Amino acid sequence: MNQEIRNKYEVVIGLEVHAQLQTESKIFAADSASFGAAPNTHISPITLGHPGTLPKLNRKAVEYAIKMGFAAGSKISEYQYFDRKNYFYPDLPKGYQITQDKTPICIGGGVKVKLSTGEKVVRFHHIHLEEDAGKSLHAEGLSDSLIDYNRAGTPLIEMVTEPEIKSSEEAAQFMTEVRKLVRYLHICDGNMEEGSLRCDVNISVMPVGSKVFGTKVEIKNMNSIRFIQKAIDYEVVRQIEAVEAGVKIIQETRNFDPSTGRTSGMREKESMNDYRYFPEPDLVPLHISEELLIQVKTQMPALPWELFEKFTKTYGLPDYDAGVLTDSREVAEYFDATCQFTKNYKAASNWIMGTIKSYLNDNHLEIEQLTITPEKLAQLINLVDEGKVSTSTASQQIFPVMVTDTSASPLQIAEAKNLIQQSNTDTLQSLIDEVLAANPAKVKEYKNGKKGLLGMFMGDIMKKSKGSADPKVTTALLQKTLDSL
Amino acid sequence: MKIDKEALQKIAHLARLEMPASTEDEMMGSLNSVLTWMEELNEVDTADIKPLTHMSLEVNALREDKVIPNISREQGLKNAPKQDGEYFRVPKVIE
């Protein structure tokens, strides 16, 4: 699109992010909330909406929502009740969804995002608790839709942002931060592919400086950050082109097709927006006590930005390292634990971002599955720092043994494999003397200025030491010896 | 508020009820008399009164997060108008 035309418009985006809470059971019933079971095996009369059944609220879902509120700096509502959102759709067995319309559990707050242009806080309008719907499958060639109610009643928090996201980049960064946060809090696995984290994108365009938003379009159920970005980029162009051409944008729900990168109006048989919310009479109100808030507060982990601060300030890491390490709570905790056993923080960071990360990637493992404890890693780092082994020996020869042999210390492995570097200067000196004595002609050439021969001498010394000579110490000693001749 | 034909059909549609033209007049009359009666409530000044959302004063009926196995799939599907042993089947939702 012509940049001049693009610059005439401002994009307004609001996201509604749904995160499935990682509880064992559903929000209002005791059937399992786990993902991936055979269809319709995690059901109960409550989930299926049978008459006469009564919902009962899961305490953990409430605690998890409060955790998110704390992390976002929201105000936690003291008094809450649930509402019924009424609509007919086959994946909604009761004919209404239990949600919080009037008294959402968290008000305000926000998430800081890093952009190419700097930092910005994307604010939340609110966060509310609700139940998920079942899943409908529309198989090709079938005249029926297939319904699986396993997901129905799974606890969700819906995080609704203010309409103040200005670009696809911001939306993507925001989702990345939210995913990181829910994972830090252990309240949601953040698995977008499985739909446990997904979002609806509300998007409109208006002339720069306008006070009135354009007509918004909603793109539902986006389950990939890349798709969110693509869908927004497509919509921005489509909407600006429509406005430029004088075509009216209709308020509608659109679908994003990842294979074409385009959005299209949903051809639903029914589109209805009259939800007739009213208080859910089957659930008594919720009063959040001070005790509960304190209890949840004590369960809060260190948050990414707190760890970032600690890693840069206390451990003196570069911003880049701290950013990579705090990407996941488990990696950050592993690093932090390692630093309890070694003072070489930068080395610990290098090990985790380098050798360990590629080992985990190659073996499709998470850091929690790493058999090397932070203490052992610190021992290995210290072994290198003491000059007993080189960094490359440590990562190529000792590290792989440590992965399988969890009882031996790095030192024991190094000794057993005969990897301890010779840095005893007496032993080294005699090796150097031997090598120099065996090559009088070369020594003369060296003295006459052929300094490149240093490498040849080093090679011979390393050979004689069977690779155990500490290269740094040896080079220094060799140089000194040659200079004194 | 007055219920006209349009409002009546809208309410009927939201509730998925069929409202044949022959019953419209009777239904409108009936709904309007209910609404007129309820309008008497408007005479009460409720400006400073919080809405009553629940009839009991009880709060915080919570359960622990524990899975208790419930009905089997077979039992769950049993009363469905249409099912295939795995899924509930409904007329296609998307065209």
mmCIF file of N, CA and C in Angstrom, chain A residues 253-299:
data_model
loop_
_atom_site.group_PDB
_atom_site.id
_atom_site.type_symbol
_atom_site.label_atom_id
_atom_site.label_comp_id
_atom_site.label_asym_id
_atom_site.label_seq_id
_atom_site.Cartn_x
_atom_site.Cartn_y
_atom_site.Cartn_z
ATOM 1 N N THR A 253 -18.007 -10.191 11.979
ATOM 2 C CA THR A 253 -16.971 -11.090 12.431
ATOM 3 C C THR A 253 -16.312 -11.685 11.206
ATOM 4 N N ARG A 254 -14.994 -11.595 11.150
ATOM 5 C CA ARG A 254 -14.290 -12.126 9.991
ATOM 6 C C ARG A 254 -13.379 -13.268 10.416
ATOM 7 N N ASN A 255 -13.091 -14.092 9.441
ATOM 8 C CA ASN A 255 -12.297 -15.280 9.657
ATOM 9 C C ASN A 255 -10.954 -15.082 8.968
ATOM 10 N N PHE A 256 -9.877 -15.521 9.602
ATOM 11 C CA PHE A 256 -8.572 -15.422 8.957
ATOM 12 C C PHE A 256 -8.187 -16.780 8.387
ATOM 13 N N ASP A 257 -7.808 -16.789 7.115
ATOM 14 C CA ASP A 257 -7.375 -18.030 6.480
ATOM 15 C C ASP A 257 -5.850 -18.019 6.363
ATOM 16 N N PRO A 258 -5.179 -18.857 7.172
ATOM 17 C CA PRO A 258 -3.716 -18.836 7.194
ATOM 18 C C PRO A 258 -3.105 -19.211 5.839
ATOM 19 N N SER A 259 -3.825 -19.998 5.043
ATOM 20 C CA SER A 259 -3.234 -20.442 3.782
ATOM 21 C C SER A 259 -3.178 -19.319 2.750
ATOM 22 N N THR A 260 -4.118 -18.357 2.839
ATOM 23 C CA THR A 260 -4.105 -17.252 1.885
ATOM 24 C C THR A 260 -3.621 -15.954 2.524
ATOM 25 N N GLY A 261 -3.636 -15.909 3.879
ATOM 26 C CA GLY A 261 -3.263 -14.677 4.577
ATOM 27 C C GLY A 261 -4.343 -13.621 4.477
ATOM 28 N N ARG A 262 -5.557 -14.019 4.110
ATOM 29 C CA ARG A 262 -6.648 -13.050 3.958
ATOM 30 C C ARG A 262 -7.738 -13.277 4.997
ATOM 31 N N THR A 263 -8.532 -12.253 5.227
ATOM 32 C CA THR A 263 -9.690 -12.429 6.096
ATOM 33 C C THR A 263 -10.939 -12.395 5.218
ATOM 34 N N SER A 264 -11.983 -13.067 5.693
ATOM 35 C CA SER A 264 -13.240 -13.014 4.944
ATOM 36 C C SER A 264 -14.391 -13.034 5.940
ATOM 37 N N GLY A 265 -15.514 -12.459 5.543
ATOM 38 C CA GLY A 265 -16.687 -12.423 6.410
ATOM 39 C C GLY A 265 -17.151 -13.845 6.705
ATOM 40 N N MET A 266 -17.521 -14.107 7.962
ATOM 41 C CA MET A 266 -17.958 -15.454 8.330
ATOM 42 C C MET A 266 -19.363 -15.684 7.802
ATOM 43 N N ARG A 267 -19.555 -16.816 7.162
ATOM 44 C CA ARG A 267 -20.887 -17.100 6.632
ATOM 45 C C ARG A 267 -21.670 -17.918 7.656
ATOM 46 N N GLU A 268 -21.879 -17.339 8.799
ATOM 47 C CA GLU A 268 -22.624 -18.063 9.814
ATOM 48 C C GLU A 268 -24.104 -17.927 9.526
ATOM 49 N N LYS A 269 -24.843 -18.996 9.829
ATOM 50 C CA LYS A 269 -26.278 -18.940 9.577
ATOM 51 C C LYS A 269 -26.927 -17.932 10.509
ATOM 52 N N GLU A 270 -26.342 -17.827 11.702
ATOM 53 C CA GLU A 270 -26.946 -16.968 12.700
ATOM 54 C C GLU A 270 -25.900 -16.021 13.253
ATOM 55 N N SER A 271 -26.150 -14.750 13.214
ATOM 56 C CA SER A 271 -25.267 -13.878 13.962
ATOM 57 C C SER A 271 -26.150 -13.073 14.886
ATOM 58 N N MET A 272 -25.836 -13.125 16.159
ATOM 59 C CA MET A 272 -26.741 -12.535 17.119
ATOM 60 C C MET A 272 -25.945 -11.788 18.172
ATOM 61 N N ASN A 273 -26.388 -10.636 18.524
ATOM 62 C CA ASN A 273 -25.641 -9.854 19.496
ATOM 63 C C ASN A 273 -26.468 -9.433 20.696
ATOM 64 N N ASP A 274 -27.646 -10.033 20.820
ATOM 65 C CA ASP A 274 -28.488 -9.662 21.952
ATOM 66 C C ASP A 274 -28.353 -10.742 23.017
ATOM 67 N N TYR A 275 -27.374 -10.547 23.910
ATOM 68 C CA TYR A 275 -27.047 -11.624 24.849
ATOM 69 C C TYR A 275 -27.903 -11.617 26.119
ATOM 70 N N ARG A 276 -28.639 -10.561 26.333
ATOM 71 C CA ARG A 276 -29.542 -10.477 27.495
ATOM 72 C C ARG A 276 -28.876 -10.985 28.776
ATOM 73 N N TYR A 277 -27.774 -10.361 29.139
ATOM 74 C CA TYR A 277 -27.078 -10.738 30.379
ATOM 75 C C TYR A 277 -27.978 -10.554 31.586
ATOM 76 N N PHE A 278 -27.916 -11.459 32.510
ATOM 77 C CA PHE A 278 -28.535 -11.221 33.823
ATOM 78 C C PHE A 278 -27.786 -12.041 34.864
ATOM 79 N N PRO A 279 -27.875 -11.675 36.129
ATOM 80 C CA PRO A 279 -27.109 -12.372 37.163
ATOM 81 C C PRO A 279 -27.448 -13.863 37.204
ATOM 82 N N GLU A 280 -26.423 -14.684 37.294
ATOM 83 C CA GLU A 280 -26.594 -16.142 37.351
ATOM 84 C C GLU A 280 -27.165 -16.511 38.727
ATOM 85 N N PRO A 281 -28.433 -16.968 38.764
ATOM 86 C CA PRO A 281 -29.037 -17.233 40.077
ATOM 87 C C PRO A 281 -28.507 -18.517 40.734
ATOM 88 N N ASP A 282 -27.846 -19.368 39.966
ATOM 89 C CA ASP A 282 -27.390 -20.648 40.520
ATOM 90 C C ASP A 282 -26.064 -20.556 41.268
ATOM 91 N N LEU A 283 -25.413 -19.398 41.196
ATOM 92 C CA LEU A 283 -24.136 -19.228 41.902
ATOM 93 C C LEU A 283 -24.259 -18.068 42.870
ATOM 94 N N VAL A 284 -23.857 -18.277 44.108
ATOM 95 C CA VAL A 284 -23.900 -17.166 45.051
ATOM 96 C C VAL A 284 -22.733 -16.229 44.753
ATOM 97 N N PRO A 285 -22.831 -14.968 45.166
ATOM 98 C CA PRO A 285 -21.744 -14.016 44.888
ATOM 99 C C PRO A 285 -20.438 -14.425 45.557
ATOM 100 N N LEU A 286 -19.404 -13.785 45.106
ATOM 101 C CA LEU A 286 -18.062 -14.092 45.573
ATOM 102 C C LEU A 286 -17.553 -12.868 46.321
ATOM 103 N N HIS A 287 -17.054 -13.110 47.513
ATOM 104 C CA HIS A 287 -16.461 -12.017 48.274
ATOM 105 C C HIS A 287 -14.987 -12.347 48.470
ATOM 106 N N ILE A 288 -14.116 -11.509 47.938
ATOM 107 C CA ILE A 288 -12.681 -11.787 48.016
ATOM 108 C C ILE A 288 -12.147 -11.191 49.319
ATOM 109 N N SER A 289 -11.741 -12.057 50.198
ATOM 110 C CA SER A 289 -11.279 -11.594 51.509
ATOM 111 C C SER A 289 -9.819 -11.146 51.439
ATOM 112 N N GLU A 290 -9.449 -10.359 52.425
ATOM 113 C CA GLU A 290 -8.062 -9.915 52.546
ATOM 114 C C GLU A 290 -7.141 -11.126 52.700
ATOM 115 N N GLU A 291 -7.608 -12.133 53.447
ATOM 116 C CA GLU A 291 -6.803 -13.354 53.678
ATOM 117 C C GLU A 291 -6.478 -14.027 52.359
ATOM 118 N N LEU A 292 -7.491 -14.135 51.488
ATOM 119 C CA LEU A 292 -7.258 -14.804 50.210
ATOM 120 C C LEU A 292 -6.230 -14.033 49.385
ATOM 121 N N LEU A 293 -6.363 -12.708 49.397
ATOM 122 C CA LEU A 293 -5.414 -11.891 48.636
ATOM 123 C C LEU A 293 -3.992 -12.104 49.144
ATOM 124 N N ILE A 294 -3.842 -12.157 50.460
ATOM 125 C CA ILE A 294 -2.512 -12.357 51.038
ATOM 126 C C ILE A 294 -1.989 -13.738 50.673
ATOM 127 N N GLN A 295 -2.874 -14.717 50.771
ATOM 128 C CA GLN A 295 -2.471 -16.090 50.440
ATOM 129 C C GLN A 295 -1.980 -16.189 48.987
ATOM 130 N N VAL A 296 -2.715 -15.558 48.079
ATOM 131 C CA VAL A 296 -2.312 -15.613 46.670
ATOM 132 C C VAL A 296 -1.009 -14.840 46.471
ATOM 133 N N LYS A 297 -0.898 -13.721 47.155
ATOM 134 C CA LYS A 297 0.300 -12.891 47.021
ATOM 135 C C LYS A 297 1.558 -13.677 47.400
ATOM 136 N N THR A 298 1.451 -14.487 48.448
ATOM 137 C CA THR A 298 2.629 -15.257 48.877
ATOM 138 C C THR A 298 2.998 -16.317 47.844
ATOM 139 N N GLN A 299 2.055 -16.678 46.988
ATOM 140 C CA GLN A 299 2.349 -17.697 45.964
ATOM 141 C C GLN A 299 2.914 -17.087 44.678
#
